mmCIF file of C-alpha atoms in Angstrom:
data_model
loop_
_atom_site.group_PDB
_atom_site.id
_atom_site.type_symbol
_atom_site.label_atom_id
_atom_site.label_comp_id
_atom_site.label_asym_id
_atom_site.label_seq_id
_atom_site.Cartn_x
_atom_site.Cartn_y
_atom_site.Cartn_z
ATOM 1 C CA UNK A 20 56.797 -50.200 -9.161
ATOM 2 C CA UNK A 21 57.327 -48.642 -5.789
ATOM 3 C CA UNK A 22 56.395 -45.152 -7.370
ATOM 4 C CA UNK A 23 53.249 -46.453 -8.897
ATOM 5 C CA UNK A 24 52.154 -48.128 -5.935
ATOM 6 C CA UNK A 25 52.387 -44.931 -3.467
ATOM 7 C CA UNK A 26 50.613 -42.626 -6.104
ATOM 8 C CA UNK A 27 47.647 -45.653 -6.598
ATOM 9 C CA UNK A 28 47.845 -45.681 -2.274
ATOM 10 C CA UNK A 29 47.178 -41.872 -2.113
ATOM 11 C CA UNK A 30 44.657 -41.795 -4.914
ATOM 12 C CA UNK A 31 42.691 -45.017 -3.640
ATOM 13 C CA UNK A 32 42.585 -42.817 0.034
ATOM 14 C CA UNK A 33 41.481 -39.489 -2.029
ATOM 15 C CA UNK A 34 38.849 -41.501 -3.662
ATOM 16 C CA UNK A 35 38.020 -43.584 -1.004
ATOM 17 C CA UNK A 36 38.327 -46.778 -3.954
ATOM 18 C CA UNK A 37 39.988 -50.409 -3.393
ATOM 19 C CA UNK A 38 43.449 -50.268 -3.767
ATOM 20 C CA UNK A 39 43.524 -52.739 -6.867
ATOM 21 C CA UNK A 40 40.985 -50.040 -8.993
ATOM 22 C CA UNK A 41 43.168 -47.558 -7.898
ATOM 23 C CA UNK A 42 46.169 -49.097 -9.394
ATOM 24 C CA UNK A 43 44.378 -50.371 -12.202
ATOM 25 C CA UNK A 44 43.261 -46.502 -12.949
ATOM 26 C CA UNK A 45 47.043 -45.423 -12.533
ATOM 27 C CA UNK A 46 48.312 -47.956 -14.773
ATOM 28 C CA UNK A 47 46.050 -47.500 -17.794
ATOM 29 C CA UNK A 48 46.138 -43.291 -17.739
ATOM 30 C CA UNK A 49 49.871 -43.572 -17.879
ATOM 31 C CA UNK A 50 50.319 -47.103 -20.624
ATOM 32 C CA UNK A 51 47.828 -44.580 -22.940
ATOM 33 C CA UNK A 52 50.427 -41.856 -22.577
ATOM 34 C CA UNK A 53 53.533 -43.976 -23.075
ATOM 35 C CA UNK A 54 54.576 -41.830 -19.557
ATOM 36 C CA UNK A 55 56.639 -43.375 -17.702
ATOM 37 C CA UNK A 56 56.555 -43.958 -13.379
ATOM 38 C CA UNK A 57 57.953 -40.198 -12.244
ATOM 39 C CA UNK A 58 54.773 -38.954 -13.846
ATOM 40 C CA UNK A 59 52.476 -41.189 -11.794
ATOM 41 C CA UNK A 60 51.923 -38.180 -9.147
ATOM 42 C CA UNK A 61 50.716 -36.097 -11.612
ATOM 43 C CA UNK A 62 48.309 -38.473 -13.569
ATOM 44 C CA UNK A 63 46.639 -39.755 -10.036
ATOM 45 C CA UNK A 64 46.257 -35.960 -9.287
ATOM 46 C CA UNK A 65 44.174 -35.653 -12.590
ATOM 47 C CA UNK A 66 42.270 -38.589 -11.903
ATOM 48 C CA UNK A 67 41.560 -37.403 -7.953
ATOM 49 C CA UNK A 68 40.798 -34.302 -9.274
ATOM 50 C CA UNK A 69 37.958 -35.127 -12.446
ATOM 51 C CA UNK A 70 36.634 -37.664 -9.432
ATOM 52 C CA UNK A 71 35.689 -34.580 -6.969
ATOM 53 C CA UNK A 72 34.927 -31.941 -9.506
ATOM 54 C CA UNK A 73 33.139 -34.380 -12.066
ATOM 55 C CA UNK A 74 30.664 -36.763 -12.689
ATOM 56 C CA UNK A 75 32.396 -39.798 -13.624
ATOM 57 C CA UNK A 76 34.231 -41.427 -10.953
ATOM 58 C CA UNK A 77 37.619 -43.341 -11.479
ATOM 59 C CA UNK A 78 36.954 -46.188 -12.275
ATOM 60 C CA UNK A 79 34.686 -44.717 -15.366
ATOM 61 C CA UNK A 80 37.870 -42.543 -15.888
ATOM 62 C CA UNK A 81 39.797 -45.553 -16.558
ATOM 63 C CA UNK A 82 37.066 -47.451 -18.622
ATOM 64 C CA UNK A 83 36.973 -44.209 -20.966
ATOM 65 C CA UNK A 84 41.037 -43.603 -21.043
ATOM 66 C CA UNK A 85 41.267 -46.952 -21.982
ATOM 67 C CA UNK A 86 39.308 -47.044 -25.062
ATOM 68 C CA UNK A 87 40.214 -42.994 -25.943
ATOM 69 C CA UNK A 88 43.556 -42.979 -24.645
ATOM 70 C CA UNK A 89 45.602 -42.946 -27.840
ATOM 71 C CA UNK A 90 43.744 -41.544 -29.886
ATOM 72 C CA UNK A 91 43.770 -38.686 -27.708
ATOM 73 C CA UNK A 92 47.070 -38.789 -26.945
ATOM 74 C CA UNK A 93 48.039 -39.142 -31.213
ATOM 75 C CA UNK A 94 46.037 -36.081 -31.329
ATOM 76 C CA UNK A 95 47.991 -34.126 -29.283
ATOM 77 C CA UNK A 96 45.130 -33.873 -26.486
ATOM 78 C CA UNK A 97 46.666 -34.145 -22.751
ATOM 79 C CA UNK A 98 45.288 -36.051 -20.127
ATOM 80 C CA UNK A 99 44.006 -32.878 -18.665
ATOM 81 C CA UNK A 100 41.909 -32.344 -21.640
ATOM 82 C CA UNK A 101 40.598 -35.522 -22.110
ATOM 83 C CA UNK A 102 39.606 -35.382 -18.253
ATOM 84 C CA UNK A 103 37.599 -32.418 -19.250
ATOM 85 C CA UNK A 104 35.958 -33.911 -22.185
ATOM 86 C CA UNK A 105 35.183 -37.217 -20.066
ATOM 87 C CA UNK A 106 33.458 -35.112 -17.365
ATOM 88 C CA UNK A 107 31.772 -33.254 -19.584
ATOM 89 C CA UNK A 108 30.450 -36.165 -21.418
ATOM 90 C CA UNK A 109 29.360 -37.915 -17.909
ATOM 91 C CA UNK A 110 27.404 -34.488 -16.928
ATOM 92 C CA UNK A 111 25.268 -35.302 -19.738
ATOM 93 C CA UNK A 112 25.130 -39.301 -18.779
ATOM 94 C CA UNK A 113 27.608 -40.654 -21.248
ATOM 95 C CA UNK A 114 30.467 -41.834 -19.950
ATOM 96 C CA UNK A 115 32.898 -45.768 -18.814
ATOM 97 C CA UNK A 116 33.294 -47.830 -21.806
ATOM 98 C CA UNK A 117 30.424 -45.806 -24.299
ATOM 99 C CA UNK A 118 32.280 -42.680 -23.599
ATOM 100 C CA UNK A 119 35.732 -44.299 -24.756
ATOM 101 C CA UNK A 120 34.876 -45.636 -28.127
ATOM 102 C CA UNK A 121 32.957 -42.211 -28.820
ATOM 103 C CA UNK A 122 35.747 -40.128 -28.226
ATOM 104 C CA UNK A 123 38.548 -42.405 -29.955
ATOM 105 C CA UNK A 124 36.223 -41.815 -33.026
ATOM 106 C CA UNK A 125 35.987 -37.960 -32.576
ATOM 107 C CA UNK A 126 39.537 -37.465 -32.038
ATOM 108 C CA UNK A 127 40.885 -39.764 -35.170
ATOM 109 C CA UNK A 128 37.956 -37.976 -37.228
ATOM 110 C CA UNK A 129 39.348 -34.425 -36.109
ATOM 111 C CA UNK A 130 42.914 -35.334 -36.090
ATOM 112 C CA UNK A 131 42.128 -36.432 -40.152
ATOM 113 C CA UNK A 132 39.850 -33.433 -40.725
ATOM 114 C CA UNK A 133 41.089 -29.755 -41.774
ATOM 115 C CA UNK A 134 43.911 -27.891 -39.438
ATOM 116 C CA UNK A 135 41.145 -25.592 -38.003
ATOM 117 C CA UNK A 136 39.520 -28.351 -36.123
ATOM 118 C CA UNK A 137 42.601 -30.290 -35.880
ATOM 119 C CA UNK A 138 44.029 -30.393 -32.123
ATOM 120 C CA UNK A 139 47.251 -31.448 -33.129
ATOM 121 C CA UNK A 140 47.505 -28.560 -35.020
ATOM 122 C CA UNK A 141 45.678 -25.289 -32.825
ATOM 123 C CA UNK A 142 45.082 -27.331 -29.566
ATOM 124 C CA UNK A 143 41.579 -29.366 -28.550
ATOM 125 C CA UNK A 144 39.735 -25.746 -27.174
ATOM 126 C CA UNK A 145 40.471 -23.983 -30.264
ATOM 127 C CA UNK A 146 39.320 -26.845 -32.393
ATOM 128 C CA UNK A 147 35.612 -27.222 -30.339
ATOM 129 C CA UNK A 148 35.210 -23.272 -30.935
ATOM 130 C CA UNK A 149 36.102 -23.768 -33.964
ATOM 131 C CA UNK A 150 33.527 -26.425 -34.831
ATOM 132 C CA UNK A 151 31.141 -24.568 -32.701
ATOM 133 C CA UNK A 152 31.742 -21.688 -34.811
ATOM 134 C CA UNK A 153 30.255 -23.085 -38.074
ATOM 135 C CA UNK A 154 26.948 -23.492 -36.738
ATOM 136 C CA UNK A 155 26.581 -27.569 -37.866
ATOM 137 C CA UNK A 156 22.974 -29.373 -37.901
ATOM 138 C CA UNK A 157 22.880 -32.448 -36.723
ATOM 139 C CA UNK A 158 22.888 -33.890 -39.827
ATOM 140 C CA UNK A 159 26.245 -32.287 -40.412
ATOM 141 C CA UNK A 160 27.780 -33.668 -37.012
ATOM 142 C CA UNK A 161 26.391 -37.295 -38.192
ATOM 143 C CA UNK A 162 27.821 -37.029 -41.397
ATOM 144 C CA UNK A 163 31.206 -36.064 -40.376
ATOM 145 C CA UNK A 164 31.817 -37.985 -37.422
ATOM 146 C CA UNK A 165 29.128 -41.081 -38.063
ATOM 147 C CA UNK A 166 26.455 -42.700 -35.596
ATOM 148 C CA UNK A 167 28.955 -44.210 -33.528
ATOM 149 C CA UNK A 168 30.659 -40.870 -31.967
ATOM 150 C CA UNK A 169 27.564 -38.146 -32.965
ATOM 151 C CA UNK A 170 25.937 -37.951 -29.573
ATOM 152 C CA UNK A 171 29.377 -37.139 -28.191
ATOM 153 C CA UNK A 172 30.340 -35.025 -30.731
ATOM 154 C CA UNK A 173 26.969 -33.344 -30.145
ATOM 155 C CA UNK A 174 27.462 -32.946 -26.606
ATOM 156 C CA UNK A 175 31.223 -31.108 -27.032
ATOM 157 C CA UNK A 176 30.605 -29.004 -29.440
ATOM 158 C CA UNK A 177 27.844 -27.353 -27.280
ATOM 159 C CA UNK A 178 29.710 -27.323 -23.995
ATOM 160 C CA UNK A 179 33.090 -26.078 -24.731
ATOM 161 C CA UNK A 180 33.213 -24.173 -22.070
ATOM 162 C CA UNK A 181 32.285 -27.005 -19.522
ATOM 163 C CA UNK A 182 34.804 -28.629 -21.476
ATOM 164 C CA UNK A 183 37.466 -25.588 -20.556
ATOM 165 C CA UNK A 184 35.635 -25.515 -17.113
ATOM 166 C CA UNK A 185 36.910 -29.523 -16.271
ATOM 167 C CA UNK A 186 40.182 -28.945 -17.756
ATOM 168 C CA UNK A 187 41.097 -25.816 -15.549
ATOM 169 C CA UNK A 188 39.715 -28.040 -12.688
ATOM 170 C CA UNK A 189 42.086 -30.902 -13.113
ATOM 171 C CA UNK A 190 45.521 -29.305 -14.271
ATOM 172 C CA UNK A 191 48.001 -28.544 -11.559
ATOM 173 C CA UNK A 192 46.102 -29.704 -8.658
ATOM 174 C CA UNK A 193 47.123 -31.333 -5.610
ATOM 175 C CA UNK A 194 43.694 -32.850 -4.891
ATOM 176 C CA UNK A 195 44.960 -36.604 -4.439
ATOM 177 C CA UNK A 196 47.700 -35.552 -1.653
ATOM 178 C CA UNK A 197 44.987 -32.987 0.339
ATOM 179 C CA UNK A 198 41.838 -35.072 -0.156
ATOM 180 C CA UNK A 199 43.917 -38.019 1.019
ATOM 181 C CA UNK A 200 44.653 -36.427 4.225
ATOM 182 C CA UNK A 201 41.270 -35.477 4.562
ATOM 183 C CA UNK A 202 39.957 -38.686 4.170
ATOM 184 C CA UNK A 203 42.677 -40.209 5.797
ATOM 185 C CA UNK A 204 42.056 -38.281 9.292
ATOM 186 C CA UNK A 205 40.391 -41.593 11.019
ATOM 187 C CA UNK A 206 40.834 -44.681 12.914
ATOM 188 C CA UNK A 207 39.638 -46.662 10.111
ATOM 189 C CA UNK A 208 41.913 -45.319 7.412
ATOM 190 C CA UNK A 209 44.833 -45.301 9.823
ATOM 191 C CA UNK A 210 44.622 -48.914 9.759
ATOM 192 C CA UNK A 211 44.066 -48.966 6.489
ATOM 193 C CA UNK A 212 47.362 -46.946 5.988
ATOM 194 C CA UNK A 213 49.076 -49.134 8.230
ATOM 195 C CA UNK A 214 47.984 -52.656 5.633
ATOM 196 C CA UNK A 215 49.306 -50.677 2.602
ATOM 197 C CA UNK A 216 52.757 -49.825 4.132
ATOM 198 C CA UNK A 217 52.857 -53.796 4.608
ATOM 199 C CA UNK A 218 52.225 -54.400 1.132
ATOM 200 C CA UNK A 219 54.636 -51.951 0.024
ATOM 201 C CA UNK A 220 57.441 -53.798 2.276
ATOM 202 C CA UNK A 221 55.948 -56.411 0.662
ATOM 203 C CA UNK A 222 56.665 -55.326 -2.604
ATOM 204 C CA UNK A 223 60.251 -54.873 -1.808
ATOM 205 C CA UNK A 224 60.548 -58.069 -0.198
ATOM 206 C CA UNK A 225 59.518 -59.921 -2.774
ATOM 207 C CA UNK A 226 61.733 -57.710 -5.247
ATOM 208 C CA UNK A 227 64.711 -58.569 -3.071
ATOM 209 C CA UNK A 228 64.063 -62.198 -2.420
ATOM 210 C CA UNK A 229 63.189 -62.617 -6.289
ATOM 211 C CA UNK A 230 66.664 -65.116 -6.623
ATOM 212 C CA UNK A 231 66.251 -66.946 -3.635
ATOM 213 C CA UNK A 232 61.987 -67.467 -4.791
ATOM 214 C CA UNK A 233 63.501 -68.649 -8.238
ATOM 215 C CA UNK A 234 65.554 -71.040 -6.766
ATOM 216 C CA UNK A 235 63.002 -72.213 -4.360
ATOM 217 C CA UNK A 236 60.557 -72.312 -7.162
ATOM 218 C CA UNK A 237 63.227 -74.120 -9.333
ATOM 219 C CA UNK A 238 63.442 -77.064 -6.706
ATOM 220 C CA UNK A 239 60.179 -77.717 -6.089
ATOM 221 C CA UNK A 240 59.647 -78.236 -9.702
ATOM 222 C CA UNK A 241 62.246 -80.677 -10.214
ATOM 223 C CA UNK A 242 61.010 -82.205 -6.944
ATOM 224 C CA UNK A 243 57.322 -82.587 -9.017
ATOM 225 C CA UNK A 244 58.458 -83.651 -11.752
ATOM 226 C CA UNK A 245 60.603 -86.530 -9.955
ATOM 227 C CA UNK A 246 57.865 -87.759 -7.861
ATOM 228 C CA UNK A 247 55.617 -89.601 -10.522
ATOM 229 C CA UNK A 248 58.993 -91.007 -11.968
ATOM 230 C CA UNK A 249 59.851 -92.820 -8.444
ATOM 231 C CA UNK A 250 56.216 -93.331 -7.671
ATOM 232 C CA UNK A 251 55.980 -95.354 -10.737
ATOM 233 C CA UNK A 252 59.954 -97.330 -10.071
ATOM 234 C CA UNK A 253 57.715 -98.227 -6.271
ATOM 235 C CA UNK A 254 54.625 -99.658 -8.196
ATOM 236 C CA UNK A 255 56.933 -101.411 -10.345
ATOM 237 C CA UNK A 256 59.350 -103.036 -7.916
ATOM 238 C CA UNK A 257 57.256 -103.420 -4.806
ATOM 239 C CA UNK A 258 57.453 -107.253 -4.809
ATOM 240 C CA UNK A 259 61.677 -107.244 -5.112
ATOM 241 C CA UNK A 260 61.506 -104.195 -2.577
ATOM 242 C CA UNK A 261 59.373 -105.858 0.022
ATOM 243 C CA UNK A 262 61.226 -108.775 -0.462
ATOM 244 C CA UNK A 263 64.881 -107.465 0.074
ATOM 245 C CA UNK A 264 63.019 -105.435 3.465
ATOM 246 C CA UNK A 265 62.209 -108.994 5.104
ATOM 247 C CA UNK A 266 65.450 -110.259 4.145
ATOM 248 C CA UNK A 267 67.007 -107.410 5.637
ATOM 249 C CA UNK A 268 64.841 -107.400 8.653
ATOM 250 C CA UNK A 269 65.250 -110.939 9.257
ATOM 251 C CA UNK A 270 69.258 -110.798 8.762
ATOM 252 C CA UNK A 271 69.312 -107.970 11.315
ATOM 253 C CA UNK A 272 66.816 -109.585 14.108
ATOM 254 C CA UNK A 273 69.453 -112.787 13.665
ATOM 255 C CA UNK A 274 72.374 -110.637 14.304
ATOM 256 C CA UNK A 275 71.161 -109.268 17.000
ATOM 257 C CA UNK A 276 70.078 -112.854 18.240
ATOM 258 C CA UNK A 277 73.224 -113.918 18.102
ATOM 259 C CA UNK A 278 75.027 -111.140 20.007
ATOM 260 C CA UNK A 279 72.519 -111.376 22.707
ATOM 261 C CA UNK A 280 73.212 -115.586 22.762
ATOM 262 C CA UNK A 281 77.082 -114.490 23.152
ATOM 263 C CA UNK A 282 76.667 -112.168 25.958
ATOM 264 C CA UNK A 283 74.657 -115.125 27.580
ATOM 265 C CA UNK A 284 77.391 -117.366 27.134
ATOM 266 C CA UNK A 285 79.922 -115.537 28.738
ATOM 267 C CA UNK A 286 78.113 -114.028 31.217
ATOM 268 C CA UNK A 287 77.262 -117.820 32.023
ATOM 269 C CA UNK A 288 80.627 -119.033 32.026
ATOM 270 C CA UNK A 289 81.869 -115.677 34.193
ATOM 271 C CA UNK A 290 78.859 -115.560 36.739
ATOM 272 C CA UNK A 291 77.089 -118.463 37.173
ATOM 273 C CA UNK A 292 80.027 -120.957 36.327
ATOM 274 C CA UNK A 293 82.929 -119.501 38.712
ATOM 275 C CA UNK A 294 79.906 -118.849 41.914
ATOM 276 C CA UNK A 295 79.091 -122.685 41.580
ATOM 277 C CA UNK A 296 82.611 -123.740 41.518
ATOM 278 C CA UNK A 297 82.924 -121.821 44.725
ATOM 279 C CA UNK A 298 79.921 -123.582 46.352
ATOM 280 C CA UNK A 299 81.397 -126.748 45.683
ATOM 281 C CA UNK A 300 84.867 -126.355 47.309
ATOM 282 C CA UNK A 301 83.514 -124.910 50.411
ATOM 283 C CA UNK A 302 81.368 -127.935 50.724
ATOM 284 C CA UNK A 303 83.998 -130.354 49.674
ATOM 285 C CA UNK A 304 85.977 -128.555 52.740
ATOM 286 C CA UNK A 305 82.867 -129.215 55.114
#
């Protein structure tokens, strides 16, 4: 979690995108890839890298990986590659969610089709020259890959190299690290740099306090879940209760009554009692 969450900080500064789309961008490229977090670096350097050589940003990077991303990934197509088909489909205007379903078609269609236009089997460029090579109408490309991927289809097999171009452009870059320090060189994104180390410590906070949350979490649930029960015992027995409270109150105010009554008495028979008895023998003397 820690990993991810760096890798989404740097690209979201190299982008200059919220935090949360940067994450959500990180996320989905490497869940399509079955990769796990050490390869976050590298997958937020692809995406930082189709954003500034590319047409489709990254959040449309996400939207496409989302819907493409296994198919692409079944056909043996890297993320690289799939960056360059994306941004070759967005120079053209196609790209986010259209792009997506359009390429999952192409690649199961290809993957399915004969080994010379297979990827899985002579690698994504070799497979566009390939279908380049054989000179299709567009009657062919509709027929073999149907309405739903042919303007896509269209589009790659006349631009492999833009496709090649994209690819080279994205693979072992370290755009997301040098465009975040560029972008990073201000007042503003200091700050900024200063709210996502919080929310990392954050992060590990909450990771470490996890028990004591549960626990906390635990009570207050029980304490919910009680309340109605006694709530419902007060409704019930308010009469008895009330009751039982004047009894009690009036018990209590008698008490006390009756210890103040005492401490009369003998202060009486101690103070007042013994002064007049004095009084009276000095004037029984006079």
């Amino acid at each position: 979690l820690n990993a991810v969450t760096v890798e989404a900080m740097r690209l979201a500064a190299a982008a200059k995108i919220d935090l949360k789309d940067a994450v959500t961008a990180t996320t989905i490229s490497l869940n399509m890839y079955g990769e796990s977090a050490d390869q976050a670096a590298k997958y937020v350097n692809v995406l930082a890298a189709g954003s500034k050589e590319g047409a489709a940003d990254v959040s449309a990077q996400a939207a496409t990986i989302k819907n493409a991303g296994v198919a692409a990934a079944s056909a043996g197509v890297s993320i690289e590659q799939l960056q360059g088909t994306i941004q070759t489909l967005a120079e053209k205007g196609v790209e986010a969610e259209v792009a997506g379903t359009a390429l999952r078609k192409f690649f199961l269609v290809l993957q399915t089709g004969p080994d010379e236009t297979n990827p899985k089997v002579v690698g994504l460029q070799t497979a566009l020259e390939n279908l380049n090579k054989k000179g299709m109408t567009a009657g062919d490309i509709q027929k073999m890959f149907g309405e739903e991927a042919y303007t896509a289809a269209s589009i790659l097999i006349q631009n492999v190299d833009a496709v090649d171009r994209y690819t080279q452009a994205v693979t072992n870059t370290n755009i997301a690290v040098e465009q975040a320090a560029i972008n990073s060189d201000t007042n503003r994104a200091k700050l900024e740099q200063h709210k996502n180390a919080i929310k990392e410590a954050g992060i590990e906070l909450a990771e470490r306090l996890n028990p004591s949350i549960m626990t906390l979490s635990s009570l207050t649930t029980k304490i919910i879940n009680t309340l109605p029960i006694l709530i419902d015992w007060l409704i019930k027995y308010k009469v008895t209760i009330i009751s039982g409270a004047t009894a009690l109150g009036t018990l209590i105010a008698y008490k006390k009554s009756d210890i103040i009554y005492s401490k009369l008495q003998v202060l009486w028979n101690e103070k007042v009692v013994v002064s007049l008895g004095k009084i009276w023998k000095i004037a029984k003397a006079n």
